[in-house]
Amino acid sequence: WDERYTYDPEPFDWFQRYSTCGAFRDAVRECVKKSDQVLLVGAGTSRLAEEMYADGFSNLFNLDISRVACKLLDERYERAGGLPIDNRVGDAQALSFNDGSFDAIIDKGTLDALLCADPAAGHAMLAEISRVLRSSGGCFVHVTDCPPDKRLPLLQNARLRWKLHRHVALPRPLLVHHLPVAKAAAGDGDGADAASHHMYVLKRTAALH
């Protein structure tokens, strides 16, 4: 990933942009309060954090395994006047945050990338997201090109301690890169949806312990 971002340092958003996809934006606004602690996992060079900041969200944390990507974000935010967004180098499979640190976590494409490399890595990422998500009322928003019959068996695991709140099929933008979908061994099937992206909103409730 360092090589990828060194070769192409321009901002890039997997699947959908917050500023241009109303359904994605509305789902975030519904389940995330403006003052919530929000982790954007596998941020890369996405514009998601600054677009959410412009929309009034004030406690945003970007995390990516690439030091190059985090440095590019630091430089971009500095040029924008010093945006107060925390960029951290880290591994989604072994998060350094304490249990229950975040009210909301957003992923666009990171889970897909890990599942393609190693199904166990995807499971480890979901376990870590569940661990650092607030135990009551926490929200996980996941955007992918994997349809429900292939992705929900992975997400709806009782050990993750959340329930599906909403699924929305999002029309693909005219020009978009997508990641190959992990094989059936990961519980996801063997193909992406050619027509749509998919957003899954999973929420904790007080009854889930």
Tab-separated table of C-alpha atoms in Angstrom:
chain	number	residue	atom	x	y	z
A	1	TRP	CA	0.000	0.000	0.000
A	2	ASP	CA	2.901	2.399	0.601
A	3	GLU	CA	3.997	1.779	-2.995
A	4	ARG	CA	0.470	2.330	-4.286
A	5	TYR	CA	0.091	5.691	-2.525
A	6	THR	CA	3.589	6.801	-3.473
A	7	TYR	CA	2.769	6.117	-7.119
A	8	ASP	CA	-0.676	7.758	-6.902
A	9	PRO	CA	-0.913	10.315	-4.070
A	10	GLU	CA	-4.176	11.899	-5.264
A	11	PRO	CA	-7.320	11.616	-3.089
A	12	PHE	CA	-9.263	8.457	-3.847
A	13	ASP	CA	-12.490	7.029	-2.417
A	14	TRP	CA	-13.461	3.379	-2.756
A	15	PHE	CA	-17.016	2.703	-3.918
A	16	GLN	CA	-18.867	5.871	-2.875
A	17	ARG	CA	-18.169	9.430	-1.730
A	18	TYR	CA	-19.881	11.000	1.239
A	19	SER	CA	-20.460	14.265	-0.618
A	20	THR	CA	-22.094	12.691	-3.675
A	21	CYS	CA	-23.982	9.633	-2.354
A	22	GLY	CA	-27.078	10.816	-0.526
A	23	ALA	CA	-28.063	7.399	0.852
A	24	PHE	CA	-24.608	6.877	2.373
A	25	ARG	CA	-24.590	10.387	3.820
A	26	ASP	CA	-28.114	10.039	5.237
A	27	ALA	CA	-27.285	6.722	6.917
A	28	VAL	CA	-24.242	8.247	8.611
A	29	ARG	CA	-26.263	11.260	9.746
A	30	GLU	CA	-28.963	8.990	11.157
A	31	CYS	CA	-26.764	6.734	13.283
A	32	VAL	CA	-23.851	9.039	14.137
A	33	LYS	CA	-24.123	12.153	16.281
A	34	LYS	CA	-22.019	15.156	15.346
A	35	SER	CA	-20.089	14.877	18.638
A	36	ASP	CA	-19.502	11.093	18.451
A	37	GLN	CA	-16.060	9.532	18.375
A	38	VAL	CA	-15.812	8.146	14.824
A	39	LEU	CA	-13.145	5.790	13.430
A	40	LEU	CA	-12.653	5.611	9.658
A	41	VAL	CA	-10.840	2.305	9.236
A	42	GLY	CA	-8.596	1.793	6.208
A	43	ALA	CA	-8.901	5.465	5.291
A	44	GLY	CA	-6.205	5.521	2.620
A	45	THR	CA	-6.359	8.913	0.886
A	46	SER	CA	-10.152	9.127	1.104
A	47	ARG	CA	-11.915	12.474	1.385
A	48	LEU	CA	-14.451	10.972	3.793
A	49	ALA	CA	-13.068	12.563	6.963
A	50	GLU	CA	-12.840	16.106	5.623
A	51	GLU	CA	-16.280	15.833	4.026
A	52	MET	CA	-17.746	14.634	7.327
A	53	TYR	CA	-15.907	17.422	9.155
A	54	ALA	CA	-17.427	19.961	6.753
A	55	ASP	CA	-20.811	18.403	7.596
A	56	GLY	CA	-20.308	19.135	11.297
A	57	PHE	CA	-18.696	15.966	12.697
A	58	SER	CA	-15.970	16.992	15.125
A	59	ASN	CA	-14.241	13.871	16.512
A	60	LEU	CA	-12.821	11.979	13.552
A	61	PHE	CA	-9.985	9.451	13.480
A	62	ASN	CA	-8.453	8.072	10.275
A	63	LEU	CA	-6.597	4.769	10.504
A	64	ASP	CA	-4.554	3.133	7.768
A	65	ILE	CA	-1.729	0.603	7.606
A	66	SER	CA	0.152	2.821	5.120
A	67	ARG	CA	2.451	5.481	6.576
A	68	VAL	CA	2.537	7.124	3.155
A	69	ALA	CA	-1.251	7.477	3.115
A	70	CYS	CA	-1.321	8.965	6.620
A	71	LYS	CA	1.443	11.428	5.719
A	72	LEU	CA	-0.525	12.485	2.624
A	73	LEU	CA	-3.584	13.080	4.795
A	74	ASP	CA	-1.534	15.109	7.301
A	75	GLU	CA	-0.192	17.292	4.488
A	76	ARG	CA	-3.616	17.717	2.884
A	77	TYR	CA	-5.262	18.742	6.152
A	78	GLU	CA	-2.441	21.192	6.860
A	79	ARG	CA	-2.954	22.836	3.451
A	80	ALA	CA	-6.651	23.103	4.265
A	81	GLY	CA	-5.880	25.238	7.299
A	82	GLY	CA	-5.074	22.579	9.871
A	83	LEU	CA	-8.158	20.364	10.009
A	84	PRO	CA	-8.441	18.786	13.501
A	85	ILE	CA	-8.613	15.199	12.245
A	86	ASP	CA	-6.385	12.541	13.823
A	87	ASN	CA	-4.497	10.346	11.320
A	88	ARG	CA	-2.971	7.185	12.756
A	89	VAL	CA	-0.918	4.367	11.305
A	90	GLY	CA	-2.340	1.047	12.422
A	91	ASP	CA	-3.525	-2.436	11.540
A	92	ALA	CA	-7.288	-3.059	11.371
A	93	GLN	CA	-6.625	-6.605	12.602
A	94	ALA	CA	-4.947	-5.384	15.810
A	95	LEU	CA	-6.325	-1.998	16.806
A	96	SER	CA	-4.440	-0.102	19.495
A	97	PHE	CA	-7.565	1.496	20.976
A	98	ASN	CA	-9.216	0.488	24.234
A	99	ASP	CA	-12.454	-1.486	24.317
A	100	GLY	CA	-15.504	0.650	23.545
A	101	SER	CA	-13.480	3.648	22.331
A	102	PHE	CA	-15.747	4.618	19.430
A	103	ASP	CA	-19.399	5.455	18.989
A	104	ALA	CA	-19.231	4.703	15.260
A	105	ILE	CA	-16.875	2.964	12.831
A	106	ILE	CA	-17.021	3.293	9.040
A	107	ASP	CA	-15.402	0.968	6.498
A	108	LYS	CA	-15.376	1.306	2.712
A	109	GLY	CA	-13.422	-1.515	1.111
A	110	THR	CA	-10.984	-2.485	3.863
A	111	LEU	CA	-12.828	-5.631	4.883
A	112	ASP	CA	-13.035	-6.618	1.196
A	113	ALA	CA	-9.294	-6.183	0.746
A	114	LEU	CA	-8.466	-8.294	3.802
A	115	LEU	CA	-10.893	-11.060	2.824
A	116	CYS	CA	-9.258	-11.252	-0.600
A	117	ALA	CA	-5.849	-11.702	0.986
A	118	ASP	CA	-6.859	-14.081	3.781
A	119	PRO	CA	-10.345	-14.897	5.134
A	120	ALA	CA	-8.932	-15.097	8.665
A	121	ALA	CA	-7.753	-11.488	8.348
A	122	GLY	CA	-11.288	-10.322	7.603
A	123	HIS	CA	-12.642	-12.161	10.632
A	124	ALA	CA	-9.907	-10.623	12.797
A	125	MET	CA	-10.810	-7.135	11.571
A	126	LEU	CA	-14.499	-7.612	12.421
A	127	ALA	CA	-13.597	-8.908	15.880
A	128	GLU	CA	-11.459	-5.828	16.502
A	129	ILE	CA	-14.169	-3.465	15.245
A	130	SER	CA	-16.640	-5.144	17.591
A	131	ARG	CA	-14.188	-4.805	20.480
A	132	VAL	CA	-13.541	-1.062	20.097
A	133	LEU	CA	-17.183	-0.202	19.312
A	134	ARG	CA	-19.231	1.227	22.180
A	135	SER	CA	-21.184	-1.542	23.926
A	136	SER	CA	-24.548	0.237	23.794
A	137	GLY	CA	-25.724	2.170	20.753
A	138	GLY	CA	-22.519	1.794	18.749
A	139	CYS	CA	-22.857	1.784	14.967
A	140	PHE	CA	-20.785	0.082	12.235
A	141	VAL	CA	-21.310	1.275	8.643
A	142	HIS	CA	-19.839	-1.027	5.993
A	143	VAL	CA	-19.790	-0.211	2.254
A	144	THR	CA	-18.842	-2.962	-0.207
A	145	ASP	CA	-19.728	-4.434	-3.586
A	146	CYS	CA	-20.713	-7.728	-1.948
A	147	PRO	CA	-24.485	-8.457	-1.976
A	148	PRO	CA	-26.463	-9.565	1.088
A	149	ASP	CA	-26.561	-13.294	0.353
A	150	LYS	CA	-22.779	-13.331	0.321
A	151	ARG	CA	-21.888	-10.741	2.995
A	152	LEU	CA	-24.575	-11.074	5.683
A	153	PRO	CA	-23.494	-14.565	6.790
A	154	LEU	CA	-20.171	-12.999	7.756
A	155	LEU	CA	-21.594	-9.865	9.390
A	156	GLN	CA	-24.448	-11.523	11.282
A	157	ASN	CA	-22.249	-13.446	13.681
A	158	ALA	CA	-23.599	-13.464	17.239
A	159	ARG	CA	-20.086	-13.057	18.640
A	160	LEU	CA	-19.858	-9.598	17.026
A	161	ARG	CA	-22.715	-8.397	19.267
A	162	TRP	CA	-24.615	-6.247	16.787
A	163	LYS	CA	-27.718	-6.525	14.633
A	164	LEU	CA	-28.448	-5.438	11.082
A	165	HIS	CA	-30.232	-2.096	11.204
A	166	ARG	CA	-30.367	-1.367	7.490
A	167	HIS	CA	-29.189	-2.581	4.108
A	168	VAL	CA	-29.229	-0.236	1.098
A	169	ALA	CA	-28.232	-1.008	-2.487
A	170	LEU	CA	-26.316	1.986	-3.860
A	171	PRO	CA	-26.086	2.579	-7.622
A	172	ARG	CA	-22.501	2.384	-8.809
A	173	PRO	CA	-20.923	5.667	-9.936
A	174	LEU	CA	-20.059	5.738	-13.634
A	175	LEU	CA	-16.328	5.511	-12.922
A	176	VAL	CA	-15.288	3.502	-9.898
A	177	HIS	CA	-12.677	0.959	-8.911
A	178	HIS	CA	-13.814	-2.125	-7.070
A	179	LEU	CA	-12.059	-4.854	-5.181
A	180	PRO	CA	-12.468	-8.530	-6.018
A	181	VAL	CA	-14.648	-10.339	-3.536
A	182	ALA	CA	-13.238	-13.064	-1.328
A	183	LYS	CA	-14.048	-16.675	-2.097
A	184	ALA	CA	-16.698	-18.828	-0.508
A	185	ALA	CA	-14.287	-19.936	2.202
A	186	ALA	CA	-14.738	-16.469	3.734
A	187	GLY	CA	-18.495	-16.871	3.798
A	188	ASP	CA	-18.977	-14.332	1.023
A	189	GLY	CA	-19.494	-16.245	-2.213
A	190	ASP	CA	-17.455	-15.766	-5.354
A	191	GLY	CA	-18.593	-12.587	-7.088
A	192	ALA	CA	-19.307	-8.904	-6.679
A	193	ASP	CA	-22.588	-7.256	-7.603
A	194	ALA	CA	-22.087	-5.755	-11.068
A	195	ALA	CA	-24.973	-3.275	-10.718
A	196	SER	CA	-24.772	-1.954	-7.165
A	197	HIS	CA	-22.651	-1.278	-4.151
A	198	HIS	CA	-24.104	-2.280	-0.799
A	199	MET	CA	-24.217	-0.455	2.515
A	200	TYR	CA	-24.816	-2.374	5.737
A	201	VAL	CA	-25.577	-0.508	8.951
A	202	LEU	CA	-25.115	-2.629	12.059
A	203	LYS	CA	-26.061	-1.346	15.494
A	204	ARG	CA	-25.556	-2.323	19.082
A	205	THR	CA	-28.498	-2.287	21.467
A	206	ALA	CA	-28.589	-2.275	25.232
A	207	ALA	CA	-29.713	-5.923	25.140
A	208	LEU	CA	-26.528	-7.062	23.373
A	209	HIS	CA	-23.772	-7.913	25.872
